[in-house]
Every structure is written in structure tokens, then in C-alpha cells.
Short mmCIF file of C-alpha atoms in Angstrom, two decimals:
data_model
loop_
_atom_site.label_atom_id
_atom_site.label_comp_id
_atom_site.label_asym_id
_atom_site.label_seq_id
_atom_site.Cartn_x
_atom_site.Cartn_y
_atom_site.Cartn_z
CA MET A 110 130.74 84.18 86.44
CA PHE A 111 131.42 87.69 87.47
CA PHE A 112 128.64 88.26 90.09
CA ASN A 113 131.32 90.35 92.21
CA MET A 114 131.52 93.13 89.52
CA LYS A 115 130.30 96.45 90.58
CA VAL A 116 129.10 97.65 87.07
CA ALA A 117 125.85 99.38 86.34
CA GLY A 118 124.33 98.68 82.87
CA ARG A 119 126.77 97.76 80.15
CA ILE A 120 124.97 94.55 79.45
CA ASP A 121 125.89 94.13 75.89
CA GLU A 122 129.40 95.24 76.40
CA ILE A 123 129.98 92.88 79.20
CA GLN A 124 128.46 89.89 77.14
CA ILE A 125 131.22 90.83 74.31
CA LEU A 126 133.84 90.83 76.76
CA ASN A 127 132.98 87.52 78.30
CA SER A 128 132.43 85.78 74.74
CA LEU A 129 136.13 86.75 74.00
CA LEU A 130 137.13 84.46 76.92
CA GLU A 131 135.12 81.57 75.64
CA SER A 132 136.50 81.89 72.17
CA GLU A 133 138.73 79.14 70.60
CA ASN A 134 141.19 81.63 68.94
CA SER A 135 143.06 84.57 70.10
CA GLU A 136 141.06 87.84 70.07
CA PHE A 137 142.23 91.66 69.34
CA LEU A 138 139.76 93.89 71.05
CA ALA A 139 139.84 97.68 70.45
CA VAL A 140 137.82 99.79 73.19
CA TYR A 141 137.33 103.40 72.66
CA GLY A 142 135.08 106.23 73.61
CA ARG A 143 135.34 109.72 75.37
CA ARG A 144 137.20 110.75 78.30
CA ARG A 145 135.83 109.66 81.75
CA ILE A 146 133.38 107.29 80.18
CA GLY A 147 134.78 104.33 82.16
CA LYS A 148 136.46 102.21 79.78
CA THR A 149 139.52 101.24 81.85
CA TYR A 150 136.85 100.55 84.99
CA LEU A 151 134.79 98.17 83.01
CA ILE A 152 137.96 96.16 81.29
CA ARG A 153 139.49 95.76 84.91
CA GLN A 154 136.24 95.18 86.34
CA VAL A 155 135.29 92.22 83.80
CA TYR A 156 138.73 90.72 83.32
CA GLU A 157 139.98 91.51 86.84
CA LYS A 158 140.92 87.51 87.16
CA HIS A 159 142.54 87.24 83.60
CA ILE A 160 144.65 90.37 83.15
CA ILE A 161 148.26 88.94 82.95
CA PHE A 162 149.85 92.15 82.03
CA ASP A 163 148.63 95.83 81.61
CA SER A 164 150.26 99.27 80.86
CA SER A 165 149.25 102.74 80.25
CA GLY A 166 150.72 105.41 77.93
CA LEU A 167 151.98 108.47 79.55
CA HIS A 168 150.41 111.61 78.23
CA GLU A 169 153.00 113.85 76.26
CA LYS A 170 156.11 111.79 77.23
CA ASN A 171 158.81 111.00 74.73
CA ILE A 172 159.61 107.26 73.60
CA ASP A 173 162.49 106.53 76.28
CA GLN A 174 159.86 107.68 78.94
CA GLN A 175 157.19 105.21 77.53
CA LEU A 176 159.70 102.63 77.13
CA GLU A 177 160.97 102.73 80.88
CA ASN A 178 157.11 102.90 81.92
CA PHE A 179 156.65 99.69 79.98
CA TRP A 180 159.48 98.08 81.05
CA LEU A 181 158.72 98.68 84.65
CA ASP A 182 155.31 97.22 84.19
CA ILE A 183 156.98 94.08 82.85
CA SER A 184 159.37 93.99 85.88
CA ARG A 185 156.31 94.11 88.21
CA ALA A 186 154.71 91.48 86.26
CA THR A 187 157.55 89.10 86.21
CA LYS A 188 158.97 89.93 89.42
CA SER A 189 162.36 90.20 87.95
CA ASN A 190 164.74 92.63 86.60
CA THR A 191 165.71 92.53 82.83
CA LEU A 192 167.58 95.30 80.96
CA GLN A 193 165.59 98.03 79.95
CA PRO A 194 164.49 97.85 76.41
CA GLN A 195 165.86 100.47 73.96
CA THR A 196 163.44 99.76 71.29
CA TRP A 197 159.54 98.82 71.16
CA LEU A 198 160.39 95.45 69.19
CA GLN A 199 162.91 94.73 72.23
CA ALA A 200 160.06 95.74 74.78
CA PHE A 201 157.36 93.38 73.17
CA SER A 202 160.06 90.72 73.05
CA LEU A 203 160.21 90.83 76.69
CA LEU A 204 156.43 90.57 76.97
CA LYS A 205 156.58 87.55 75.02
CA ALA A 206 159.02 85.91 76.81
CA TYR A 207 157.12 86.37 80.11
CA ILE A 208 153.79 85.12 78.51
CA ASP A 209 155.98 82.02 77.55
CA THR A 210 156.60 81.29 81.14
CA LEU A 211 152.89 81.03 81.77
CA LYS A 212 151.50 77.51 81.96
CA SER A 213 147.60 78.13 82.46
CA LYS A 214 145.38 77.38 79.80
CA GLN A 215 142.79 79.74 80.29
CA LYS A 216 142.54 82.91 78.26
CA LYS A 217 145.27 85.46 79.24
CA VAL A 218 144.40 89.24 78.50
CA ILE A 219 147.01 91.77 77.68
CA PHE A 220 145.56 95.40 78.31
CA LEU A 221 147.21 98.45 76.80
CA ASP A 222 145.55 101.66 78.02
CA GLU A 223 145.62 104.99 76.55
CA ILE A 224 147.39 103.31 73.32
CA SER A 225 147.84 106.56 71.47
CA TRP A 226 150.18 107.91 73.92
CA PHE A 227 152.46 105.01 73.23
CA GLU A 228 153.08 106.15 69.72
CA THR A 229 155.48 109.00 69.87
CA PRO A 230 157.08 110.31 66.50
CA ARG A 231 159.13 107.92 64.71
CA SER A 232 158.98 105.38 67.77
CA GLY A 233 158.05 102.19 65.98
CA PHE A 234 155.32 101.42 68.23
CA LEU A 235 152.79 100.55 65.90
CA ALA A 236 155.04 98.21 64.01
CA ALA A 237 155.83 96.28 66.95
CA LEU A 238 152.22 95.98 67.96
CA ASP A 239 151.48 94.59 64.43
CA ASN A 240 154.46 92.11 64.88
CA PHE A 241 153.22 91.41 68.36
CA TRP A 242 149.89 90.10 67.19
CA ASN A 243 150.53 88.78 63.79
CA MET A 244 153.72 86.86 64.83
CA TYR A 245 152.97 85.61 68.10
CA CYS A 246 149.42 86.31 69.62
CA SER A 247 147.50 85.08 66.37
CA LYS A 248 149.39 81.75 66.38
CA ARG A 249 148.19 81.17 69.85
CA THR A 250 144.63 80.75 71.05
CA ASP A 251 144.69 81.81 74.54
CA ILE A 252 145.43 85.42 74.17
CA VAL A 253 143.00 88.52 74.42
CA LEU A 254 145.00 91.53 73.61
CA VAL A 255 142.75 94.72 74.49
CA ILE A 256 143.90 98.13 73.43
CA CYS A 257 141.82 101.30 74.84
CA GLY A 258 141.88 105.03 74.51
CA SER A 259 139.98 108.16 74.49
CA ALA A 260 141.41 109.32 71.39
CA ALA A 261 138.73 107.66 69.49
CA SER A 262 139.61 109.18 66.17
CA TRP A 263 143.44 107.73 66.52
CA ILE A 264 142.22 104.14 67.10
CA ILE A 265 140.00 104.36 64.16
CA ASN A 266 142.56 105.80 61.89
CA LYS A 267 145.68 104.03 63.04
CA VAL A 268 144.50 100.65 64.13
CA ILE A 269 140.99 99.89 62.87
CA ASN A 270 141.19 101.21 59.51
CA ASN A 271 145.02 100.57 59.47
CA ARG A 272 146.08 99.79 56.01
CA GLY A 273 149.51 98.21 56.82
CA GLY A 274 150.13 95.22 59.15
CA LEU A 275 147.19 95.74 61.18
CA HIS A 276 144.61 95.87 58.32
CA ASN A 277 141.59 94.07 59.43
CA ARG A 278 143.59 92.65 62.38
CA ILE A 279 140.90 93.84 65.03
CA THR A 280 138.43 91.01 65.70
CA LYS A 281 135.86 93.21 67.83
CA GLN A 282 135.73 96.79 68.73
CA ILE A 283 133.55 98.33 71.45
CA LEU A 284 132.39 101.90 71.17
CA LEU A 285 131.77 102.75 74.78
CA ARG A 286 128.98 105.43 74.92
CA PRO A 287 127.61 107.42 77.94
CA PHE A 288 124.81 105.66 79.89
CA ASP A 289 121.27 106.03 78.75
CA LEU A 290 118.69 106.84 81.27
CA LYS A 291 118.32 103.45 82.33
CA GLU A 292 121.99 102.91 83.18
CA THR A 293 122.22 106.20 84.72
CA LYS A 294 119.28 105.19 87.11
CA ALA A 295 120.81 101.93 87.91
CA PHE A 296 124.52 103.73 88.42
CA LEU A 297 123.23 106.07 91.04
CA GLU A 298 121.09 103.53 92.90
CA MET A 299 124.28 101.15 92.94
CA ASN A 300 125.82 104.40 94.70
CA HIS A 301 122.80 104.63 96.95
CA VAL A 302 121.52 107.70 95.43
CA LYS A 303 117.59 107.59 94.79
CA LEU A 304 115.98 109.83 92.75
CA VAL A 305 112.45 110.23 91.00
CA LEU A 306 112.53 109.83 87.33
CA LYS A 307 111.91 113.48 86.72
CA ASP A 308 115.15 114.64 88.74
CA ILE A 309 117.12 112.07 87.26
CA ILE A 310 116.16 113.40 83.67
CA GLN A 311 116.81 116.96 84.69
CA LEU A 312 120.22 115.87 86.18
CA TYR A 313 120.98 114.06 82.74
CA MET A 314 120.07 117.11 80.71
CA CYS A 315 123.02 118.75 82.57
CA VAL A 316 125.77 116.22 82.58
CA GLY A 317 124.63 113.42 80.16
CA GLY A 318 125.65 109.74 81.32
CA VAL A 319 129.16 110.13 82.08
CA PRO A 320 130.07 107.86 84.97
CA PHE A 321 132.88 110.26 86.10
CA TYR A 322 130.23 113.27 86.30
CA LEU A 323 127.65 110.87 88.47
CA LYS A 324 130.24 109.09 90.67
CA ASP A 325 130.60 111.40 93.52
CA ILE A 326 126.92 112.41 93.99
CA VAL A 327 126.06 112.18 97.54
CA PRO A 328 122.81 110.55 98.47
CA GLY A 329 120.04 112.76 100.19
CA LYS A 330 120.70 115.72 97.88
CA SER A 331 118.28 117.51 95.57
CA VAL A 332 118.98 118.09 91.83
CA GLY A 333 120.08 121.98 92.79
CA GLN A 334 122.41 120.78 95.32
CA ILE A 335 123.99 118.29 93.38
CA LEU A 336 124.62 120.77 90.68
CA ASP A 337 126.11 123.24 93.03
CA THR A 338 128.40 120.28 93.82
CA LEU A 339 129.19 119.99 90.26
CA PHE A 340 129.60 123.35 88.79
CA PHE A 341 128.82 126.40 91.33
CA ASN A 342 130.28 125.77 94.70
CA LYS A 343 133.90 126.91 95.29
CA ASN A 344 135.69 123.60 94.80
CA ALA A 345 133.16 122.11 92.54
CA THR A 346 134.10 118.96 91.05
CA LEU A 347 133.68 119.83 87.00
CA LYS A 348 135.05 123.43 87.68
CA ASN A 349 137.99 122.67 85.18
CA GLU A 350 136.65 119.71 83.31
CA PHE A 351 135.97 121.87 80.14
CA GLU A 352 139.45 122.84 79.69
CA ASN A 353 140.79 119.30 80.34
CA LEU A 354 137.99 117.37 78.42
CA TYR A 355 138.84 118.84 74.65
CA ALA A 356 142.66 118.92 75.29
CA SER A 357 143.16 115.41 76.55
CA LEU A 358 141.29 114.01 73.34
CA PHE A 359 142.36 116.01 70.41
CA LYS A 360 145.59 117.67 69.16
CA ASN A 361 145.00 121.39 68.37
CA SER A 362 141.97 121.29 70.65
CA HIS A 363 141.32 124.87 70.75
CA LEU A 364 139.86 124.33 67.01
CA HIS A 365 137.67 121.78 68.44
CA GLU A 366 136.32 124.08 71.02
CA LEU A 367 135.68 126.76 68.42
CA VAL A 368 133.48 124.27 66.48
CA VAL A 369 131.60 123.35 69.87
CA LYS A 370 131.23 126.99 70.88
CA ALA A 371 129.74 127.81 67.36
CA LEU A 372 127.14 124.81 67.62
CA ALA A 373 126.17 125.76 71.05
CA SER A 374 124.93 129.09 69.70
CA LYS A 375 122.48 127.27 67.18
CA SER A 376 119.93 124.58 68.97
CA LYS A 377 119.16 123.25 66.00
CA GLY A 378 122.65 122.72 64.48
CA LEU A 379 124.50 124.28 61.64
CA THR A 380 125.57 123.17 58.03
CA ARG A 381 129.35 122.76 57.35
CA ASN A 382 129.49 126.00 55.48
CA GLU A 383 127.64 127.85 58.58
CA ILE A 384 130.25 126.31 60.80
CA LEU A 385 133.18 127.46 58.60
CA GLU A 386 131.57 130.90 58.74
CA ALA A 387 131.09 131.11 62.51
CA THR A 388 134.56 130.05 63.17
CA LYS A 389 136.52 131.58 60.36
CA MET A 390 138.32 128.31 59.80
CA SER A 391 139.49 127.34 56.46
CA SER A 392 137.61 124.33 54.69
CA GLY A 393 139.77 121.18 53.81
CA GLY A 394 140.76 117.95 55.45
CA GLY A 395 141.70 119.55 58.57
CA PHE A 396 138.52 120.98 59.17
CA THR A 397 136.73 117.45 57.97
CA ASN A 398 138.82 115.56 60.39
CA ILE A 399 137.63 117.78 63.40
CA LEU A 400 134.02 117.17 62.30
CA ASN A 401 134.89 113.36 62.22
CA GLU A 402 136.74 113.47 65.64
CA LEU A 403 133.76 115.23 67.45
CA THR A 404 131.38 112.94 65.83
CA ALA A 405 133.41 109.91 66.43
CA CYS A 406 133.60 110.99 70.15
CA GLY A 407 129.66 111.77 70.85
CA PHE A 408 129.92 115.20 71.12
CA VAL A 409 128.35 116.07 67.82
CA THR A 410 125.85 114.32 65.71
CA GLN A 411 125.12 114.75 62.09
CA VAL A 412 121.42 115.14 61.08
CA PHE A 413 120.74 114.45 57.63
CA PRO A 414 117.30 116.49 56.52
CA ILE A 415 115.08 114.30 54.10
CA ASN A 416 115.30 115.42 50.32
CA LYS A 417 118.32 117.73 50.68
CA LYS A 418 121.92 117.56 49.57
CA LYS A 419 124.50 116.02 51.77
CA GLU A 420 125.94 119.23 51.97
CA GLU A 421 123.13 120.75 53.68
CA SER A 422 123.17 118.13 56.74
CA LEU A 423 123.18 119.69 59.86
CA TYR A 424 125.92 119.11 62.54
CA ARG A 425 124.21 119.44 66.22
CA LEU A 426 126.18 119.72 69.63
CA VAL A 427 124.60 116.79 71.54
CA ASP A 428 127.04 116.75 74.53
CA GLU A 429 124.98 117.53 77.78
CA PHE A 430 127.94 118.97 79.52
CA THR A 431 129.25 121.18 77.10
CA LEU A 432 125.96 122.57 76.18
CA PHE A 433 125.33 123.36 80.00
CA TYR A 434 128.87 124.61 80.23
CA PHE A 435 128.31 127.28 77.44
CA LYS A 436 124.84 128.22 78.79
CA PHE A 437 125.28 128.39 82.53
CA PHE A 438 128.90 127.96 83.77
CA GLY A 439 130.89 131.13 84.86
CA ASN A 440 127.87 133.13 85.40
CA SER A 441 127.53 134.72 89.09
CA ASP A 442 123.94 134.95 88.86
CA TYR A 443 123.31 131.11 88.78
CA THR A 444 123.65 128.56 91.39
CA GLY A 445 122.24 124.90 91.23
CA SER A 446 119.84 125.89 93.99
CA ASN A 447 118.12 128.73 91.93
CA PHE A 448 118.85 128.75 88.12
CA THR A 449 115.97 126.02 87.50
CA ASN A 450 113.47 128.72 88.21
CA LYS A 451 115.10 131.48 85.77
CA PRO A 452 113.48 131.80 82.33
CA SER A 453 116.83 131.09 80.62
CA PHE A 454 116.74 127.79 82.29
CA LYS A 455 113.05 126.90 80.91
CA SER A 456 113.95 127.94 77.33
CA TRP A 457 117.30 125.97 77.50
CA SER A 458 115.60 123.07 79.18
CA GLY A 459 112.96 122.56 76.06
CA TYR A 460 116.21 122.08 73.82
CA ALA A 461 118.12 119.86 76.28
CA PHE A 462 114.85 117.65 76.54
CA GLU A 463 114.44 117.45 73.04
CA ASN A 464 118.33 116.44 72.80
CA LEU A 465 117.64 113.76 75.35
CA CYS A 466 114.83 112.41 73.25
CA LEU A 467 117.02 112.22 70.04
CA LYS A 468 119.59 110.02 72.14
CA HIS A 469 116.83 107.47 73.55
CA VAL A 470 115.19 106.99 70.03
CA PHE A 471 115.46 103.33 70.55
CA GLN A 472 113.39 103.37 73.86
CA ILE A 473 111.03 105.75 71.97
CA LYS A 474 110.61 102.93 69.20
CA LYS A 475 110.28 100.01 71.75
CA THR A 476 107.41 101.91 73.40
CA LEU A 477 105.77 102.37 70.31
CA GLY A 478 106.16 98.65 69.69
CA ILE A 479 107.97 99.31 66.55
CA GLN A 480 111.65 98.34 67.39
CA GLY A 481 111.40 95.39 64.99
CA ILE A 482 110.12 97.42 62.04
CA ILE A 483 112.68 99.10 59.50
CA SER A 484 112.47 102.91 59.65
CA ARG A 485 114.41 105.84 58.89
CA ASP A 486 115.18 108.71 61.48
CA TYR A 487 115.44 112.18 60.17
CA SER A 488 114.60 115.92 60.47
CA TRP A 489 112.39 117.99 58.07
CA ILE A 490 112.20 121.33 57.28
CA SER A 491 109.31 122.66 54.98
CA PRO A 492 110.76 124.53 51.91
CA ASP A 493 109.29 127.72 52.89
CA SER A 494 110.99 127.06 56.52
CA THR A 495 107.56 127.95 58.05
CA ALA A 496 107.34 124.28 59.91
CA GLN A 497 110.00 122.39 61.28
CA VAL A 498 110.14 118.34 62.90
CA ASP A 499 113.36 117.77 64.67
CA MET A 500 112.59 113.94 64.78
CA VAL A 501 110.58 111.88 62.06
CA ILE A 502 110.49 108.24 62.39
CA ASP A 503 109.51 106.88 58.88
CA ARG A 504 108.59 103.44 59.12
CA ASP A 505 108.09 100.61 56.57
CA ASP A 506 104.83 99.48 57.85
CA ASN A 507 103.34 102.60 56.11
CA VAL A 508 103.29 104.88 59.17
CA ILE A 509 105.20 108.11 59.97
CA ASN A 510 105.54 109.52 63.49
CA LEU A 511 106.06 113.22 63.83
CA LEU A 512 107.72 113.51 67.31
CA GLU A 513 107.09 116.48 69.25
CA ALA A 514 109.18 116.70 72.87
CA LYS A 515 107.55 118.96 75.61
CA TYR A 516 109.50 119.50 78.83
CA TYR A 517 106.81 120.31 81.40
CA GLN A 518 107.39 119.87 85.23
CA THR A 519 103.69 118.59 85.68
CA GLU A 520 100.85 116.96 83.45
CA TYR A 521 100.70 119.05 80.27
CA GLU A 522 97.26 120.22 79.38
CA MET A 523 97.07 121.04 75.45
CA THR A 524 95.41 124.46 74.54
CA GLN A 525 93.41 125.08 71.33
CA GLN A 526 96.25 127.19 70.01
CA TYR A 527 99.00 124.71 70.34
CA ALA A 528 96.51 121.98 68.94
CA GLU A 529 96.11 124.20 65.83
CA GLN A 530 100.01 124.36 65.63
CA LEU A 531 100.57 120.81 65.35
CA GLU A 532 97.87 120.16 63.12
CA ARG A 533 98.89 122.93 60.87
CA ARG A 534 102.31 121.33 60.89
CA LYS A 535 101.38 117.82 60.23
CA HIS A 536 99.49 119.08 56.96
CA ILE A 537 102.27 121.04 55.92
CA PHE A 538 104.51 117.92 56.04
CA ILE A 539 101.92 115.76 54.35
CA ASN A 540 101.51 118.28 51.49
CA ALA A 541 105.12 119.10 50.99
CA THR A 542 106.41 115.46 51.25
CA LYS A 543 103.22 114.18 49.30
CA THR A 544 103.54 111.23 51.28
CA LYS A 545 100.80 108.58 51.20
CA LYS A 546 101.52 107.07 54.65
CA ASN A 547 99.49 107.44 57.96
CA VAL A 548 100.96 110.46 59.88
CA PHE A 549 100.81 110.32 63.43
CA THR A 550 101.74 113.04 65.76
CA THR A 551 103.54 111.62 68.71
CA MET A 552 103.89 113.48 72.14
CA ILE A 553 106.88 113.07 74.46
CA SER A 554 106.61 114.63 77.87
CA ILE A 555 107.57 113.98 81.49
CA HIS A 556 104.28 113.43 83.15
CA GLY A 557 102.27 113.02 80.26
CA VAL A 558 99.61 115.06 78.41
CA LYS A 559 96.08 115.37 79.93
CA ALA A 560 93.81 113.66 77.34
CA ASN A 561 91.57 116.61 76.81
CA ALA A 562 89.45 117.30 73.70
CA TYR A 563 92.45 119.00 71.99
CA TYR A 564 95.00 116.12 72.77
CA LEU A 565 92.51 113.48 71.60
CA SER A 566 91.91 115.35 68.29
CA THR A 567 95.71 116.00 67.64
CA VAL A 568 97.65 113.35 69.10
CA SER A 569 97.84 109.84 68.32
CA ASN A 570 100.18 108.48 71.08
CA GLN A 571 102.47 109.62 73.59
CA ILE A 572 105.70 108.83 75.47
CA THR A 573 106.50 109.42 79.08
CA ALA A 574 109.24 109.70 81.42
CA VAL A 575 108.75 106.05 82.51
CA ASP A 576 108.86 105.05 78.79
CA LEU A 577 112.44 106.52 78.50
CA PHE A 578 113.78 104.21 80.98
CA VAL A 579 112.87 100.74 79.49
#
């Protein structure tokens, strides 16, 4: 139906959007995700022929300006002039009157973008939205009401988990995440950028799968040249992105920046108390909300070590752009053309690759043939802190995989010392956890590991770059 769409990946999300058009009832969809992730683009591409009205909130504008903007959008849609509404109830009444003039029986999409910006203090916007859905849309069968925004925590708290009239009214929700590697490759190729898998992985480690960060990449450039264009040149595309990124998503964003800066300094993550100590912030609901917002938007993930209390869980910064920014941006010693050869990049890339693997656990399980087996993923540190496994897949088929990520530019050749280190770690894990399951060491690398005697005696299976793109 939508063969003219220019969209890379997003297969599951497109299926959800299409299913709402085929529903026998009106639908209320919430789409949220971080800035620059392509939410608005996706909705407009899929619903291009079905949107009968769309309007976007204005950043940091008052109720009068929001109402005027909404009214102007209605005037454009209806091609007629009406009195400007003074309240949100009046504004939605105008929208109802417009919809009532449409005779088509096909689904009609109403798209409200940057939804959180409409809600100014004491504006009554949410109450009017509640009334519009409950007293009008839900009584029809031909409406798809789509709300969208980058302030993920606002949508979750104010709409999805609303305890008032909007409680349980959302019929479908989509958290739009960054592209995975396969989608990133498809997006680049759609824009005629063809890179080998190793270079796509290296680029992903620096900027992640955010479409906006990838869209202006010019074909025929090396990764170094691309990074110069994005970060290091005089007019670099992402030169001011960090300052805008968090400010556009969160109130009091300087506090969120304090937290991610603290997390950037410790690759393995920090506990809640360690973050409080590093930032000098006070504990309480406000701090909890900051952690929840960073997690909801995908900047931070919470890792639960096995057999430890919840308060000992680690918060780990997983946003590639933020990690790259704190490590390399603003340092005059670096350019994209030369920094990949520096020792600091090589040490950083090991962690960045490990981070990438954590985000592609589904692809890892699929390659191992265990995607249909119930499993738990966690990190593990020995009681005496002498051994650590950053990713454990604990399976219900009596197997545990201890994953070891190794970032290496060529085929890796295992040494006797490294093999002994992996074997020692496995034995410490078995003895400390007292597991009766089979414990296998699984290597993840770009070009694979050479099958020498040390590899064959230590590693049970391996994942290569190709496997991460499935």
C-alpha cells in the first residue's frame, strides 16, 4: 500500500501504523522517543494520504501563541476563516466541526506533534484533549488520533499513565528507538552511502543509529572524513548538538547533563549512590525522575547484577553520541582523519564495541539459535571483584553464555595468556554462582577469532560483524 515511502527499517512500527488504519474502531496512538529519531518523518510518510489535520506545539510559547498556532492550522485545513478560539475546548470544537464536514469513510488521521509543548501552565489542554477523545473520537470508528513528542517522560506520565480522563485511553504506543546496525546499513544505502560492515560499526560506535546524525553523510567518504564533517570541521553538523539535545528534552536539563557526565567517566556504570556522590545532588523524587527520564529516552540503561540488591544496580550511559562527545569533542588534538590511530581511541573503542553488543543482544541470540528460548540477561561481578562479565545470557535450556566482546581491526589471534584469563574467569563464575548449568564462553569480534589451539580449547562459539546485522 505504501510502496512510495522512503523509510529504512521500522518494519514493526510500520505494521503497527498500518494496522490502525484497518481497525474497526477509532484508535489513540502515542509515539515517543528522543530528539532527531525520526518520529515525525515516519508518521508523515506512512500516513501521508490519511492525515486530515496536523499541528505542532511551539517551544516555550504561552497559551495565546499555542492557540493561535492551532487555529491557523485549522484555518489552513478548512480553507476558511473562523473566530480565533480563546480556550482549548473551543479549539477542539473547531476541529470537531471540520471533521464533521468530511464525508469519506476511510480512516482520518489527526496528528498532534510535540504534544508536551501545547500544555502550558493552567491552559486546560489535557482536559480538552481528554474531552475530544472520550466524547468525540471514541464514539466514531474512523479516527486515528496520533500524539507525538520527544519528551518521552511527559507522554508516559501525563498521557499513558494518566489517572484522570485519559486513563487507559491510549490504544497503542510506539517507543521509537535508534536504528540497529541492519537498519543503519539500509538507511545509508538508501542515501547511496556504501560502507563495509567494519566501517558501519565504527561509525555506529560514534553516533549510534540516530537518523538525523546519518542523513547528511556524503557518498564516497571514509569514516574519518565523515567524522570530520559531523564533529571536527569548522561548520560541523553536530558541533552544537549536545547543548541542544538535553535542553530540548528535559526541564532543568543541566541536572541531566551532570548525571550523564558522571556516567561517562565510568565505563562500567555507577550505582545510584555513586551518581549522587559524583554529582553532589540530593536524593529524592527529583533525582529519581531524572534517572527515569534518561532511561525512558534511551540515554541510560539500568543493569541488574545477579544476586545483588536493587540499590546495587548499575546505571550505564549507552548513548553513543554522548559518550563520543565527552571523550573526543572539543579536543584540538583530534580530527576524524587521525584520531582512530591514537591510543585513547583504541582504549575507548573496546568499551564502545561492548556497548554496541549490549544493544544487539537480540541479534546475538538469533545467531546462537536461542531467540525462542527463555533467558535472562545480566552482568556479573565476583564477590571479591577479581572477575567480571559484562553480559551473561542465562538460558532455560541448561546453558549459560559468558559473552566476551573484542574490538579488533583484523582477525583476532588468541594468546595463551588471554585464553587462561577467560578460563580463569569462567571457573570463578561457576564456583561463585554454584551453577549446575553448562557454561560456554562466546566471543564477539569484528572479523572473528583465528581457530588456533588456544581458541579451540577455550571458546565454544563466536559472533562476527555479519551476525550483528541480521
